[in-house]
JSON list of N, CA and C in Angstrom, two decimals:
[
{"chain": "A", "resi": 1450, "resn": "UNK", "atom": "N", "xyz": [110.37, 157.04, 155.68]},
{"chain": "A", "resi": 1450, "resn": "UNK", "atom": "CA", "xyz": [109.82, 157.44, 154.39]},
{"chain": "A", "resi": 1450, "resn": "UNK", "atom": "C", "xyz": [108.53, 158.24, 154.58]},
{"chain": "A", "resi": 1451, "resn": "UNK", "atom": "N", "xyz": [107.90, 158.13, 155.73]},
{"chain": "A", "resi": 1451, "resn": "UNK", "atom": "CA", "xyz": [106.66, 158.83, 155.97]},
{"chain": "A", "resi": 1451, "resn": "UNK", "atom": "C", "xyz": [106.79, 160.33, 155.82]},
{"chain": "A", "resi": 1452, "resn": "UNK", "atom": "N", "xyz": [107.92, 160.90, 156.30]},
{"chain": "A", "resi": 1452, "resn": "UNK", "atom": "CA", "xyz": [108.14, 162.33, 156.18]},
{"chain": "A", "resi": 1452, "resn": "UNK", "atom": "C", "xyz": [108.33, 162.77, 154.74]},
{"chain": "A", "resi": 1453, "resn": "UNK", "atom": "N", "xyz": [109.04, 161.96, 153.96]},
{"chain": "A", "resi": 1453, "resn": "UNK", "atom": "CA", "xyz": [109.27, 162.30, 152.56]},
{"chain": "A", "resi": 1453, "resn": "UNK", "atom": "C", "xyz": [107.97, 162.24, 151.77]},
{"chain": "A", "resi": 1454, "resn": "UNK", "atom": "N", "xyz": [107.15, 161.23, 152.03]},
{"chain": "A", "resi": 1454, "resn": "UNK", "atom": "CA", "xyz": [105.87, 161.12, 151.32]},
{"chain": "A", "resi": 1454, "resn": "UNK", "atom": "C", "xyz": [104.97, 162.29, 151.68]},
{"chain": "A", "resi": 1455, "resn": "UNK", "atom": "N", "xyz": [104.97, 162.67, 152.94]},
{"chain": "A", "resi": 1455, "resn": "UNK", "atom": "CA", "xyz": [104.14, 163.79, 153.37]},
{"chain": "A", "resi": 1455, "resn": "UNK", "atom": "C", "xyz": [104.62, 165.08, 152.71]},
{"chain": "A", "resi": 1456, "resn": "UNK", "atom": "N", "xyz": [105.92, 165.25, 152.61]},
{"chain": "A", "resi": 1456, "resn": "UNK", "atom": "CA", "xyz": [106.48, 166.44, 151.98]},
{"chain": "A", "resi": 1456, "resn": "UNK", "atom": "C", "xyz": [106.14, 166.48, 150.50]},
{"chain": "A", "resi": 1457, "resn": "UNK", "atom": "N", "xyz": [106.22, 165.33, 149.82]},
{"chain": "A", "resi": 1457, "resn": "UNK", "atom": "CA", "xyz": [105.95, 165.29, 148.39]},
{"chain": "A", "resi": 1457, "resn": "UNK", "atom": "C", "xyz": [104.49, 165.56, 148.06]},
{"chain": "A", "resi": 1458, "resn": "UNK", "atom": "N", "xyz": [103.60, 165.34, 149.01]},
{"chain": "A", "resi": 1458, "resn": "UNK", "atom": "CA", "xyz": [102.18, 165.59, 148.76]},
{"chain": "A", "resi": 1458, "resn": "UNK", "atom": "C", "xyz": [101.75, 166.98, 149.23]},
{"chain": "A", "resi": 1459, "resn": "UNK", "atom": "N", "xyz": [102.67, 167.75, 149.78]},
{"chain": "A", "resi": 1459, "resn": "UNK", "atom": "CA", "xyz": [102.38, 169.10, 150.23]},
{"chain": "A", "resi": 1459, "resn": "UNK", "atom": "C", "xyz": [102.30, 170.03, 149.01]},
{"chain": "A", "resi": 1460, "resn": "UNK", "atom": "N", "xyz": [101.16, 170.66, 148.77]},
{"chain": "A", "resi": 1460, "resn": "UNK", "atom": "CA", "xyz": [101.01, 171.51, 147.59]},
{"chain": "A", "resi": 1460, "resn": "UNK", "atom": "C", "xyz": [102.02, 172.65, 147.52]},
{"chain": "A", "resi": 1461, "resn": "UNK", "atom": "N", "xyz": [102.38, 173.23, 148.65]},
{"chain": "A", "resi": 1461, "resn": "UNK", "atom": "CA", "xyz": [103.36, 174.31, 148.64]},
{"chain": "A", "resi": 1461, "resn": "UNK", "atom": "C", "xyz": [104.75, 173.81, 148.23]},
{"chain": "A", "resi": 1462, "resn": "UNK", "atom": "N", "xyz": [105.11, 172.63, 148.68]},
{"chain": "A", "resi": 1462, "resn": "UNK", "atom": "CA", "xyz": [106.40, 172.04, 148.29]},
{"chain": "A", "resi": 1462, "resn": "UNK", "atom": "C", "xyz": [106.42, 171.76, 146.80]},
{"chain": "A", "resi": 1463, "resn": "UNK", "atom": "N", "xyz": [105.33, 171.21, 146.28]},
{"chain": "A", "resi": 1463, "resn": "UNK", "atom": "CA", "xyz": [105.24, 170.91, 144.85]},
{"chain": "A", "resi": 1463, "resn": "UNK", "atom": "C", "xyz": [105.35, 172.20, 144.04]},
{"chain": "A", "resi": 1464, "resn": "UNK", "atom": "N", "xyz": [104.65, 173.24, 144.47]},
{"chain": "A", "resi": 1464, "resn": "UNK", "atom": "CA", "xyz": [104.71, 174.52, 143.77]},
{"chain": "A", "resi": 1464, "resn": "UNK", "atom": "C", "xyz": [106.12, 175.10, 143.77]},
{"chain": "A", "resi": 1465, "resn": "UNK", "atom": "N", "xyz": [106.80, 174.98, 144.90]},
{"chain": "A", "resi": 1465, "resn": "UNK", "atom": "CA", "xyz": [108.17, 175.50, 144.99]},
{"chain": "A", "resi": 1465, "resn": "UNK", "atom": "C", "xyz": [109.11, 174.73, 144.06]},
{"chain": "A", "resi": 1466, "resn": "UNK", "atom": "N", "xyz": [108.99, 173.42, 144.02]},
{"chain": "A", "resi": 1466, "resn": "UNK", "atom": "CA", "xyz": [109.85, 172.60, 143.15]},
{"chain": "A", "resi": 1466, "resn": "UNK", "atom": "C", "xyz": [109.58, 172.91, 141.68]},
{"chain": "A", "resi": 1467, "resn": "UNK", "atom": "N", "xyz": [108.33, 173.03, 141.32]},
{"chain": "A", "resi": 1467, "resn": "UNK", "atom": "CA", "xyz": [107.97, 173.33, 139.93]},
{"chain": "A", "resi": 1467, "resn": "UNK", "atom": "C", "xyz": [108.48, 174.71, 139.53]},
{"chain": "A", "resi": 1468, "resn": "UNK", "atom": "N", "xyz": [108.33, 175.67, 140.42]},
{"chain": "A", "resi": 1468, "resn": "UNK", "atom": "CA", "xyz": [108.81, 177.02, 140.14]},
{"chain": "A", "resi": 1468, "resn": "UNK", "atom": "C", "xyz": [110.33, 177.05, 139.98]},
{"chain": "A", "resi": 1469, "resn": "UNK", "atom": "N", "xyz": [111.02, 176.37, 140.86]},
{"chain": "A", "resi": 1469, "resn": "UNK", "atom": "CA", "xyz": [112.48, 176.30, 140.77]},
{"chain": "A", "resi": 1469, "resn": "UNK", "atom": "C", "xyz": [112.92, 175.62, 139.48]},
{"chain": "A", "resi": 1470, "resn": "UNK", "atom": "N", "xyz": [112.26, 174.53, 139.13]},
{"chain": "A", "resi": 1470, "resn": "UNK", "atom": "CA", "xyz": [112.62, 173.82, 137.90]},
{"chain": "A", "resi": 1470, "resn": "UNK", "atom": "C", "xyz": [112.43, 174.72, 136.68]},
{"chain": "A", "resi": 1471, "resn": "UNK", "atom": "N", "xyz": [111.33, 175.47, 136.63]},
{"chain": "A", "resi": 1471, "resn": "UNK", "atom": "CA", "xyz": [111.08, 176.34, 135.49]},
{"chain": "A", "resi": 1471, "resn": "UNK", "atom": "C", "xyz": [112.12, 177.45, 135.42]},
{"chain": "A", "resi": 1472, "resn": "UNK", "atom": "N", "xyz": [112.48, 178.02, 136.57]},
{"chain": "A", "resi": 1472, "resn": "UNK", "atom": "CA", "xyz": [113.48, 179.09, 136.58]},
{"chain": "A", "resi": 1472, "resn": "UNK", "atom": "C", "xyz": [114.84, 178.59, 136.12]},
{"chain": "A", "resi": 1473, "resn": "UNK", "atom": "N", "xyz": [115.21, 177.39, 136.53]},
{"chain": "A", "resi": 1473, "resn": "UNK", "atom": "CA", "xyz": [116.49, 176.82, 136.10]},
{"chain": "A", "resi": 1473, "resn": "UNK", "atom": "C", "xyz": [116.48, 176.57, 134.60]},
{"chain": "A", "resi": 1474, "resn": "UNK", "atom": "N", "xyz": [115.40, 175.99, 134.10]},
{"chain": "A", "resi": 1474, "resn": "UNK", "atom": "CA", "xyz": [115.30, 175.75, 132.66]},
{"chain": "A", "resi": 1474, "resn": "UNK", "atom": "C", "xyz": [115.32, 177.06, 131.87]},
{"chain": "A", "resi": 1475, "resn": "UNK", "atom": "N", "xyz": [114.65, 178.07, 132.39]},
{"chain": "A", "resi": 1475, "resn": "UNK", "atom": "CA", "xyz": [114.61, 179.36, 131.72]},
{"chain": "A", "resi": 1475, "resn": "UNK", "atom": "C", "xyz": [115.99, 180.02, 131.71]},
{"chain": "A", "resi": 1476, "resn": "UNK", "atom": "N", "xyz": [116.73, 179.86, 132.80]},
{"chain": "A", "resi": 1476, "resn": "UNK", "atom": "CA", "xyz": [118.08, 180.44, 132.89]},
{"chain": "A", "resi": 1476, "resn": "UNK", "atom": "C", "xyz": [118.99, 179.87, 131.80]},
{"chain": "A", "resi": 1477, "resn": "UNK", "atom": "N", "xyz": [118.86, 178.59, 131.53]},
{"chain": "A", "resi": 1477, "resn": "UNK", "atom": "CA", "xyz": [119.70, 177.95, 130.52]},
{"chain": "A", "resi": 1477, "resn": "UNK", "atom": "C", "xyz": [119.08, 177.98, 129.12]},
{"chain": "A", "resi": 1478, "resn": "UNK", "atom": "N", "xyz": [117.94, 178.63, 128.99]},
{"chain": "A", "resi": 1478, "resn": "UNK", "atom": "CA", "xyz": [117.33, 178.83, 127.69]},
{"chain": "A", "resi": 1478, "resn": "UNK", "atom": "C", "xyz": [116.66, 177.62, 127.09]},
{"chain": "A", "resi": 1479, "resn": "UNK", "atom": "N", "xyz": [116.30, 176.65, 127.90]},
{"chain": "A", "resi": 1479, "resn": "UNK", "atom": "CA", "xyz": [115.66, 175.44, 127.39]},
{"chain": "A", "resi": 1479, "resn": "UNK", "atom": "C", "xyz": [114.23, 175.27, 127.89]},
{"chain": "A", "resi": 1480, "resn": "UNK", "atom": "N", "xyz": [113.69, 176.28, 128.52]},
{"chain": "A", "resi": 1480, "resn": "UNK", "atom": "CA", "xyz": [112.33, 176.18, 129.06]},
{"chain": "A", "resi": 1480, "resn": "UNK", "atom": "C", "xyz": [111.31, 176.29, 127.93]},
{"chain": "A", "resi": 1481, "resn": "UNK", "atom": "N", "xyz": [110.27, 175.48, 127.97]},
{"chain": "A", "resi": 1481, "resn": "UNK", "atom": "CA", "xyz": [109.19, 175.62, 126.98]},
{"chain": "A", "resi": 1481, "resn": "UNK", "atom": "C", "xyz": [108.39, 176.88, 127.29]},
{"chain": "A", "resi": 1482, "resn": "UNK", "atom": "N", "xyz": [107.54, 177.29, 126.38]},
{"chain": "A", "resi": 1482, "resn": "UNK", "atom": "CA", "xyz": [106.70, 178.44, 126.69]},
{"chain": "A", "resi": 1482, "resn": "UNK", "atom": "C", "xyz": [105.81, 178.08, 127.89]},
{"chain": "A", "resi": 1483, "resn": "UNK", "atom": "N", "xyz": [105.35, 179.11, 128.59]},
{"chain": "A", "resi": 1483, "resn": "UNK", "atom": "CA", "xyz": [104.69, 178.87, 129.87]},
{"chain": "A", "resi": 1483, "resn": "UNK", "atom": "C", "xyz": [103.42, 178.05, 129.73]},
{"chain": "A", "resi": 1484, "resn": "UNK", "atom": "N", "xyz": [102.67, 178.22, 128.65]},
{"chain": "A", "resi": 1484, "resn": "UNK", "atom": "CA", "xyz": [101.44, 177.45, 128.46]},
{"chain": "A", "resi": 1484, "resn": "UNK", "atom": "C", "xyz": [101.70, 175.96, 128.37]},
{"chain": "A", "resi": 1485, "resn": "UNK", "atom": "N", "xyz": [102.74, 175.59, 127.61]},
{"chain": "A", "resi": 1485, "resn": "UNK", "atom": "CA", "xyz": [103.11, 174.18, 127.49]},
{"chain": "A", "resi": 1485, "resn": "UNK", "atom": "C", "xyz": [103.58, 173.64, 128.84]},
{"chain": "A", "resi": 1486, "resn": "UNK", "atom": "N", "xyz": [104.37, 174.43, 129.55]},
{"chain": "A", "resi": 1486, "resn": "UNK", "atom": "CA", "xyz": [104.85, 174.04, 130.87]},
{"chain": "A", "resi": 1486, "resn": "UNK", "atom": "C", "xyz": [103.68, 173.79, 131.80]},
{"chain": "A", "resi": 1487, "resn": "UNK", "atom": "N", "xyz": [102.68, 174.69, 131.78]},
{"chain": "A", "resi": 1487, "resn": "UNK", "atom": "CA", "xyz": [101.52, 174.56, 132.66]},
{"chain": "A", "resi": 1487, "resn": "UNK", "atom": "C", "xyz": [100.72, 173.30, 132.35]},
{"chain": "A", "resi": 1488, "resn": "UNK", "atom": "N", "xyz": [100.57, 172.96, 131.07]},
{"chain": "A", "resi": 1488, "resn": "UNK", "atom": "CA", "xyz": [99.86, 171.74, 130.70]},
{"chain": "A", "resi": 1488, "resn": "UNK", "atom": "C", "xyz": [100.60, 170.51, 131.25]},
{"chain": "A", "resi": 1489, "resn": "UNK", "atom": "N", "xyz": [101.92, 170.51, 131.13]},
{"chain": "A", "resi": 1489, "resn": "UNK", "atom": "CA", "xyz": [102.72, 169.40, 131.66]},
{"chain": "A", "resi": 1489, "resn": "UNK", "atom": "C", "xyz": [102.57, 169.27, 133.17]},
{"chain": "A", "resi": 1490, "resn": "UNK", "atom": "N", "xyz": [102.62, 170.40, 133.86]},
{"chain": "A", "resi": 1490, "resn": "UNK", "atom": "CA", "xyz": [102.47, 170.38, 135.31]},
{"chain": "A", "resi": 1490, "resn": "UNK", "atom": "C", "xyz": [101.08, 169.87, 135.69]},
{"chain": "A", "resi": 1491, "resn": "UNK", "atom": "N", "xyz": [100.05, 170.30, 134.97]},
{"chain": "A", "resi": 1491, "resn": "UNK", "atom": "CA", "xyz": [98.69, 169.84, 135.24]},
{"chain": "A", "resi": 1491, "resn": "UNK", "atom": "C", "xyz": [98.56, 168.33, 135.06]},
{"chain": "A", "resi": 1492, "resn": "UNK", "atom": "N", "xyz": [99.13, 167.81, 133.99]},
{"chain": "A", "resi": 1492, "resn": "UNK", "atom": "CA", "xyz": [99.05, 166.36, 133.74]},
{"chain": "A", "resi": 1492, "resn": "UNK", "atom": "C", "xyz": [99.73, 165.58, 134.86]},
{"chain": "A", "resi": 1493, "resn": "UNK", "atom": "N", "xyz": [100.92, 166.02, 135.25]},
{"chain": "A", "resi": 1493, "resn": "UNK", "atom": "CA", "xyz": [101.64, 165.33, 136.32]},
{"chain": "A", "resi": 1493, "resn": "UNK", "atom": "C", "xyz": [100.86, 165.45, 137.64]},
{"chain": "A", "resi": 1494, "resn": "UNK", "atom": "N", "xyz": [100.32, 166.62, 137.92]},
{"chain": "A", "resi": 1494, "resn": "UNK", "atom": "CA", "xyz": [99.56, 166.81, 139.16]},
{"chain": "A", "resi": 1494, "resn": "UNK", "atom": "C", "xyz": [98.33, 165.91, 139.21]},
{"chain": "A", "resi": 1495, "resn": "UNK", "atom": "N", "xyz": [97.59, 165.84, 138.10]},
{"chain": "A", "resi": 1495, "resn": "UNK", "atom": "CA", "xyz": [96.41, 164.98, 138.06]},
{"chain": "A", "resi": 1495, "resn": "UNK", "atom": "C", "xyz": [96.78, 163.51, 138.21]},
{"chain": "A", "resi": 1496, "resn": "UNK", "atom": "N", "xyz": [97.91, 163.13, 137.64]},
{"chain": "A", "resi": 1496, "resn": "UNK", "atom": "CA", "xyz": [98.37, 161.74, 137.78]},
{"chain": "A", "resi": 1496, "resn": "UNK", "atom": "C", "xyz": [98.71, 161.43, 139.23]},
{"chain": "A", "resi": 1497, "resn": "UNK", "atom": "N", "xyz": [99.38, 162.36, 139.90]},
{"chain": "A", "resi": 1497, "resn": "UNK", "atom": "CA", "xyz": [99.72, 162.15, 141.32]},
{"chain": "A", "resi": 1497, "resn": "UNK", "atom": "C", "xyz": [98.46, 162.11, 142.18]},
{"chain": "A", "resi": 1498, "resn": "UNK", "atom": "N", "xyz": [97.51, 162.98, 141.89]},
{"chain": "A", "resi": 1498, "resn": "UNK", "atom": "CA", "xyz": [96.25, 162.97, 142.65]},
{"chain": "A", "resi": 1498, "resn": "UNK", "atom": "C", "xyz": [95.51, 161.65, 142.43]},
{"chain": "A", "resi": 1499, "resn": "UNK", "atom": "N", "xyz": [95.45, 161.21, 141.18]},
{"chain": "A", "resi": 1499, "resn": "UNK", "atom": "CA", "xyz": [94.78, 159.94, 140.87]},
{"chain": "A", "resi": 1499, "resn": "UNK", "atom": "C", "xyz": [95.45, 158.77, 141.54]},
{"chain": "A", "resi": 1500, "resn": "UNK", "atom": "N", "xyz": [96.78, 158.77, 141.56]},
{"chain": "A", "resi": 1500, "resn": "UNK", "atom": "CA", "xyz": [97.51, 157.69, 142.23]},
{"chain": "A", "resi": 1500, "resn": "UNK", "atom": "C", "xyz": [97.23, 157.71, 143.73]},
{"chain": "A", "resi": 1501, "resn": "UNK", "atom": "N", "xyz": [97.17, 158.90, 144.30]},
{"chain": "A", "resi": 1501, "resn": "UNK", "atom": "CA", "xyz": [96.87, 159.02, 145.73]},
{"chain": "A", "resi": 1501, "resn": "UNK", "atom": "C", "xyz": [95.48, 158.54, 146.06]},
{"chain": "A", "resi": 1502, "resn": "UNK", "atom": "N", "xyz": [94.51, 158.87, 145.23]},
{"chain": "A", "resi": 1502, "resn": "UNK", "atom": "CA", "xyz": [93.14, 158.42, 145.46]},
{"chain": "A", "resi": 1502, "resn": "UNK", "atom": "C", "xyz": [93.05, 156.91, 145.29]},
{"chain": "A", "resi": 1503, "resn": "UNK", "atom": "N", "xyz": [93.68, 156.39, 144.23]},
{"chain": "A", "resi": 1503, "resn": "UNK", "atom": "CA", "xyz": [93.63, 154.96, 143.95]},
{"chain": "A", "resi": 1503, "resn": "UNK", "atom": "C", "xyz": [94.26, 154.16, 145.09]},
{"chain": "A", "resi": 1504, "resn": "UNK", "atom": "N", "xyz": [95.32, 154.70, 145.71]},
{"chain": "A", "resi": 1504, "resn": "UNK", "atom": "CA", "xyz": [96.00, 153.97, 146.77]},
{"chain": "A", "resi": 1504, "resn": "UNK", "atom": "C", "xyz": [95.16, 153.85, 148.04]},
{"chain": "A", "resi": 1505, "resn": "UNK", "atom": "N", "xyz": [94.08, 154.63, 148.13]},
{"chain": "A", "resi": 1505, "resn": "UNK", "atom": "CA", "xyz": [93.23, 154.54, 149.33]},
{"chain": "A", "resi": 1505, "resn": "UNK", "atom": "C", "xyz": [92.25, 153.38, 149.25]},
{"chain": "A", "resi": 1506, "resn": "UNK", "atom": "N", "xyz": [92.06, 152.81, 148.06]},
{"chain": "A", "resi": 1506, "resn": "UNK", "atom": "CA", "xyz": [91.16, 151.67, 147.93]},
{"chain": "A", "resi": 1506, "resn": "UNK", "atom": "C", "xyz": [91.82, 150.41, 148.46]},
{"chain": "A", "resi": 1507, "resn": "UNK", "atom": "N", "xyz": [91.04, 149.60, 149.14]},
{"chain": "A", "resi": 1507, "resn": "UNK", "atom": "CA", "xyz": [91.56, 148.34, 149.66]},
{"chain": "A", "resi": 1507, "resn": "UNK", "atom": "C", "xyz": [91.57, 147.31, 148.54]},
{"chain": "A", "resi": 1508, "resn": "UNK", "atom": "N", "xyz": [92.62, 146.53, 148.48]},
{"chain": "A", "resi": 1508, "resn": "UNK", "atom": "CA", "xyz": [92.70, 145.48, 147.46]},
{"chain": "A", "resi": 1508, "resn": "UNK", "atom": "C", "xyz": [92.49, 144.13, 148.12]},
{"chain": "A", "resi": 1509, "resn": "UNK", "atom": "N", "xyz": [92.03, 143.19, 147.36]},
{"chain": "A", "resi": 1509, "resn": "UNK", "atom": "CA", "xyz": [91.86, 141.84, 147.86]},
{"chain": "A", "resi": 1509, "resn": "UNK", "atom": "C", "xyz": [90.50, 141.58, 148.48]},
{"chain": "A", "resi": 1510, "resn": "UNK", "atom": "N", "xyz": [89.75, 142.61, 148.69]},
{"chain": "A", "resi": 1510, "resn": "UNK", "atom": "CA", "xyz": [88.42, 142.42, 149.27]},
{"chain": "A", "resi": 1510, "resn": "UNK", "atom": "C", "xyz": [87.37, 142.65, 148.18]},
{"chain": "A", "resi": 1511, "resn": "UNK", "atom": "N", "xyz": [86.60, 141.65, 147.92]},
{"chain": "A", "resi": 1511, "resn": "UNK", "atom": "CA", "xyz": [85.53, 141.76, 146.93]},
{"chain": "A", "resi": 1511, "resn": "UNK", "atom": "C", "xyz": [84.21, 141.63, 147.67]},
{"chain": "A", "resi": 1512, "resn": "UNK", "atom": "N", "xyz": [83.37, 142.64, 147.51]},
{"chain": "A", "resi": 1512, "resn": "UNK", "atom": "CA", "xyz": [82.08, 142.57, 148.20]},
{"chain": "A", "resi": 1512, "resn": "UNK", "atom": "C", "xyz": [81.11, 141.73, 147.37]},
{"chain": "A", "resi": 1513, "resn": "UNK", "atom": "N", "xyz": [80.45, 140.81, 148.04]},
{"chain": "A", "resi": 1513, "resn": "UNK", "atom": "CA", "xyz": [79.48, 139.94, 147.39]},
{"chain": "A", "resi": 1513, "resn": "UNK", "atom": "C", "xyz": [78.09, 140.32, 147.84]},
{"chain": "A", "resi": 1514, "resn": "UNK", "atom": "N", "xyz": [77.23, 140.54, 146.87]},
{"chain": "A", "resi": 1514, "resn": "UNK", "atom": "CA", "xyz": [75.84, 140.91, 147.21]},
{"chain": "A", "resi": 1514, "resn": "UNK", "atom": "C", "xyz": [74.90, 139.87, 146.71]}
]
């Protein structure tokens, strides 16, 4: 699974998948206007980035001062 996770976090791979998805939707006439599409892509990207950052925090350890 390490290779798949690394591939999914590669910005070029994400851009290629998003571009392909938009072209397929546009071909069948169901694509939203580009501005709406871009907002959706941004929201998903920020969610993935946030999940990636959150996963770097260690759980179960509470620092006591």
